[in-house]
Amino acid sequence: MLKFTEEHEWLKIEGGVATVGITNYAVDQLGDLVFVELPEVGATFSKNGNAATVESVKAASDVYCPLDGEITEVNSAIVADPSLVNSDPQGAGWFFKLKLANAADADGLLDEAAYKELTA
């Protein structure tokens, strides 16, 4: 199940764990990424907490935690090579995995159609 936030994060939810990254739209707005800072495994965040930071040739931007939860894994490959986010933002360029405090909270996020409408 793919869900989206108005802040341009995507979530792929499987078994109460969400893989989180930034959308193609966000990547297009940011331009080429040159730096990514990820949260620590084991850190807990509330919805909309600042979980990660990206810097591009254009600007620096925060990546928000889309729901309450605990970081269970981070994608260190994008720290070593931020261009992975540019080339495959909704695949190899994922940021972190989040064990959801309440999986039902995802129902309040945007589906793909609503997100496409938001960014049209």
PDB file of C-alpha atoms in Angstrom:
ATOM      1  CA  MET A   1       0.000   0.000   0.000  1.00  0.00           C
ATOM      2  CA  LEU A   2       1.487   3.345  -1.062  1.00  0.00           C
ATOM      3  CA  LYS A   3       0.557   6.493   0.833  1.00  0.00           C
ATOM      4  CA  PHE A   4       1.760  10.070   0.478  1.00  0.00           C
ATOM      5  CA  THR A   5       2.032  13.211   2.619  1.00  0.00           C
ATOM      6  CA  GLU A   6       1.415  16.809   1.642  1.00  0.00           C
ATOM      7  CA  GLU A   7       5.110  17.386   2.475  1.00  0.00           C
ATOM      8  CA  HIS A   8       6.064  15.042  -0.418  1.00  0.00           C
ATOM      9  CA  GLU A   9       7.065  11.888   1.429  1.00  0.00           C
ATOM     10  CA  TRP A  10       5.923   8.458   0.266  1.00  0.00           C
ATOM     11  CA  LEU A  11       5.322   5.393   2.421  1.00  0.00           C
ATOM     12  CA  LYS A  12       5.142   1.759   1.430  1.00  0.00           C
ATOM     13  CA  ILE A  13       3.466  -0.028   4.328  1.00  0.00           C
ATOM     14  CA  GLU A  14       3.949  -3.739   4.925  1.00  0.00           C
ATOM     15  CA  GLY A  15       3.087  -5.466   8.181  1.00  0.00           C
ATOM     16  CA  GLY A  16       3.111  -2.360  10.379  1.00  0.00           C
ATOM     17  CA  VAL A  17       6.447  -1.113   8.985  1.00  0.00           C
ATOM     18  CA  ALA A  18       6.627   1.789   6.536  1.00  0.00           C
ATOM     19  CA  THR A  19       9.486   2.293   4.119  1.00  0.00           C
ATOM     20  CA  VAL A  20       9.737   6.081   3.731  1.00  0.00           C
ATOM     21  CA  GLY A  21      11.298   8.291   1.072  1.00  0.00           C
ATOM     22  CA  ILE A  22      10.689  11.465  -0.880  1.00  0.00           C
ATOM     23  CA  THR A  23       8.570  11.584  -4.017  1.00  0.00           C
ATOM     24  CA  ASN A  24       9.571  12.159  -7.628  1.00  0.00           C
ATOM     25  CA  TYR A  25       7.923  15.578  -7.325  1.00  0.00           C
ATOM     26  CA  ALA A  26      10.135  16.498  -4.344  1.00  0.00           C
ATOM     27  CA  VAL A  27      13.256  15.373  -6.189  1.00  0.00           C
ATOM     28  CA  ASP A  28      12.267  17.467  -9.224  1.00  0.00           C
ATOM     29  CA  GLN A  29      11.804  20.516  -6.984  1.00  0.00           C
ATOM     30  CA  LEU A  30      15.102  20.020  -5.125  1.00  0.00           C
ATOM     31  CA  GLY A  31      17.379  19.207  -8.045  1.00  0.00           C
ATOM     32  CA  ASP A  32      20.563  17.152  -7.682  1.00  0.00           C
ATOM     33  CA  LEU A  33      21.099  16.030  -4.090  1.00  0.00           C
ATOM     34  CA  VAL A  34      24.609  16.433  -2.688  1.00  0.00           C
ATOM     35  CA  PHE A  35      24.053  15.485   0.985  1.00  0.00           C
ATOM     36  CA  VAL A  36      21.674  13.296   2.985  1.00  0.00           C
ATOM     37  CA  GLU A  37      21.520  13.025   6.782  1.00  0.00           C
ATOM     38  CA  LEU A  38      19.426  10.169   8.195  1.00  0.00           C
ATOM     39  CA  PRO A  39      18.061   9.487  11.686  1.00  0.00           C
ATOM     40  CA  GLU A  40      19.588   6.973  14.086  1.00  0.00           C
ATOM     41  CA  VAL A  41      18.159   3.449  14.232  1.00  0.00           C
ATOM     42  CA  GLY A  42      16.073   3.216  17.406  1.00  0.00           C
ATOM     43  CA  ALA A  43      15.092   6.894  17.363  1.00  0.00           C
ATOM     44  CA  THR A  44      11.401   7.600  17.835  1.00  0.00           C
ATOM     45  CA  PHE A  45       9.525  10.386  16.101  1.00  0.00           C
ATOM     46  CA  SER A  46       6.109  11.943  16.260  1.00  0.00           C
ATOM     47  CA  LYS A  47       4.178  12.678  13.104  1.00  0.00           C
ATOM     48  CA  ASN A  48       5.747  15.620  11.252  1.00  0.00           C
ATOM     49  CA  GLY A  49       8.934  15.458  13.338  1.00  0.00           C
ATOM     50  CA  ASN A  50      12.108  16.371  11.452  1.00  0.00           C
ATOM     51  CA  ALA A  51      13.567  12.927  10.720  1.00  0.00           C
ATOM     52  CA  ALA A  52      16.144  13.589   7.985  1.00  0.00           C
ATOM     53  CA  THR A  53      17.801  16.392   6.041  1.00  0.00           C
ATOM     54  CA  VAL A  54      18.657  16.665   2.368  1.00  0.00           C
ATOM     55  CA  GLU A  55      20.760  19.272   0.619  1.00  0.00           C
ATOM     56  CA  SER A  56      20.772  19.908  -3.087  1.00  0.00           C
ATOM     57  CA  VAL A  57      22.526  22.356  -5.331  1.00  0.00           C
ATOM     58  CA  LYS A  58      19.389  24.520  -4.913  1.00  0.00           C
ATOM     59  CA  ALA A  59      18.457  24.279  -1.217  1.00  0.00           C
ATOM     60  CA  ALA A  60      18.412  22.368   2.043  1.00  0.00           C
ATOM     61  CA  SER A  61      15.171  20.698   3.098  1.00  0.00           C
ATOM     62  CA  ASP A  62      13.823  18.634   5.953  1.00  0.00           C
ATOM     63  CA  VAL A  63      12.274  15.209   5.495  1.00  0.00           C
ATOM     64  CA  TYR A  64       9.462  14.741   7.982  1.00  0.00           C
ATOM     65  CA  CYS A  65       8.389  11.602   9.754  1.00  0.00           C
ATOM     66  CA  PRO A  66       4.971  10.877   8.212  1.00  0.00           C
ATOM     67  CA  LEU A  67       3.538   9.045  11.251  1.00  0.00           C
ATOM     68  CA  ASP A  68       4.449   8.248  14.856  1.00  0.00           C
ATOM     69  CA  GLY A  69       6.955   5.435  15.134  1.00  0.00           C
ATOM     70  CA  GLU A  70      10.451   4.077  15.663  1.00  0.00           C
ATOM     71  CA  ILE A  71      13.259   3.945  13.088  1.00  0.00           C
ATOM     72  CA  THR A  72      14.199   0.300  12.489  1.00  0.00           C
ATOM     73  CA  GLU A  73      16.524   0.691   9.503  1.00  0.00           C
ATOM     74  CA  VAL A  74      18.185   3.434   7.456  1.00  0.00           C
ATOM     75  CA  ASN A  75      19.457   3.386   3.883  1.00  0.00           C
ATOM     76  CA  SER A  76      23.151   4.197   4.319  1.00  0.00           C
ATOM     77  CA  ALA A  77      23.645   3.816   0.546  1.00  0.00           C
ATOM     78  CA  ILE A  78      22.028   7.233  -0.018  1.00  0.00           C
ATOM     79  CA  VAL A  79      24.383   8.869   2.491  1.00  0.00           C
ATOM     80  CA  ALA A  80      27.353   7.524   0.527  1.00  0.00           C
ATOM     81  CA  ASP A  81      25.728   8.364  -2.828  1.00  0.00           C
ATOM     82  CA  PRO A  82      22.893  10.937  -2.615  1.00  0.00           C
ATOM     83  CA  SER A  83      22.365  10.683  -6.380  1.00  0.00           C
ATOM     84  CA  LEU A  84      20.529   7.379  -5.744  1.00  0.00           C
ATOM     85  CA  VAL A  85      17.630   9.490  -4.477  1.00  0.00           C
ATOM     86  CA  ASN A  86      17.601  11.458  -7.742  1.00  0.00           C
ATOM     87  CA  SER A  87      17.796   8.390  -9.970  1.00  0.00           C
ATOM     88  CA  ASP A  88      15.299   6.169  -8.086  1.00  0.00           C
ATOM     89  CA  PRO A  89      13.438   8.161  -5.393  1.00  0.00           C
ATOM     90  CA  GLN A  90      10.661   5.628  -4.906  1.00  0.00           C
ATOM     91  CA  GLY A  91      12.936   2.580  -5.064  1.00  0.00           C
ATOM     92  CA  ALA A  92      16.642   2.358  -4.210  1.00  0.00           C
ATOM     93  CA  GLY A  93      16.526   5.942  -2.908  1.00  0.00           C
ATOM     94  CA  TRP A  94      14.360   5.176   0.156  1.00  0.00           C
ATOM     95  CA  PHE A  95      15.381   6.895   3.411  1.00  0.00           C
ATOM     96  CA  PHE A  96      14.308   4.833   6.419  1.00  0.00           C
ATOM     97  CA  LYS A  97      11.988   2.160   7.737  1.00  0.00           C
ATOM     98  CA  LEU A  98       9.547   3.126  10.448  1.00  0.00           C
ATOM     99  CA  LYS A  99       7.792   0.722  12.809  1.00  0.00           C
ATOM    100  CA  LEU A 100       4.411   2.403  13.082  1.00  0.00           C
ATOM    101  CA  ALA A 101       3.031   3.147  16.530  1.00  0.00           C
ATOM    102  CA  ASN A 102      -0.465   2.806  15.065  1.00  0.00           C
ATOM    103  CA  ALA A 103      -0.758   1.450  11.515  1.00  0.00           C
ATOM    104  CA  ALA A 104      -4.359   2.709  11.273  1.00  0.00           C
ATOM    105  CA  ASP A 105      -3.003   6.290  11.283  1.00  0.00           C
ATOM    106  CA  ALA A 106      -1.899   5.690   7.674  1.00  0.00           C
ATOM    107  CA  ASP A 107      -5.576   5.874   6.679  1.00  0.00           C
ATOM    108  CA  GLY A 108      -5.347   9.656   7.158  1.00  0.00           C
ATOM    109  CA  LEU A 109      -2.627  10.048   4.512  1.00  0.00           C
ATOM    110  CA  LEU A 110      -3.110  10.698   0.804  1.00  0.00           C
ATOM    111  CA  ASP A 111      -3.527   7.906  -1.718  1.00  0.00           C
ATOM    112  CA  GLU A 112      -1.767   8.128  -5.082  1.00  0.00           C
ATOM    113  CA  ALA A 113      -4.696   9.808  -6.853  1.00  0.00           C
ATOM    114  CA  ALA A 114      -5.032  12.505  -4.175  1.00  0.00           C
ATOM    115  CA  TYR A 115      -1.272  13.123  -4.208  1.00  0.00           C
ATOM    116  CA  LYS A 116      -1.237  13.486  -8.005  1.00  0.00           C
ATOM    117  CA  GLU A 117      -4.075  16.007  -7.696  1.00  0.00           C
ATOM    118  CA  LEU A 118      -2.090  17.929  -5.042  1.00  0.00           C
ATOM    119  CA  THR A 119       0.979  18.191  -7.283  1.00  0.00           C
ATOM    120  CA  ALA A 120      -0.820  18.817 -10.589  1.00  0.00           C
TER     121      ALA A 120
END
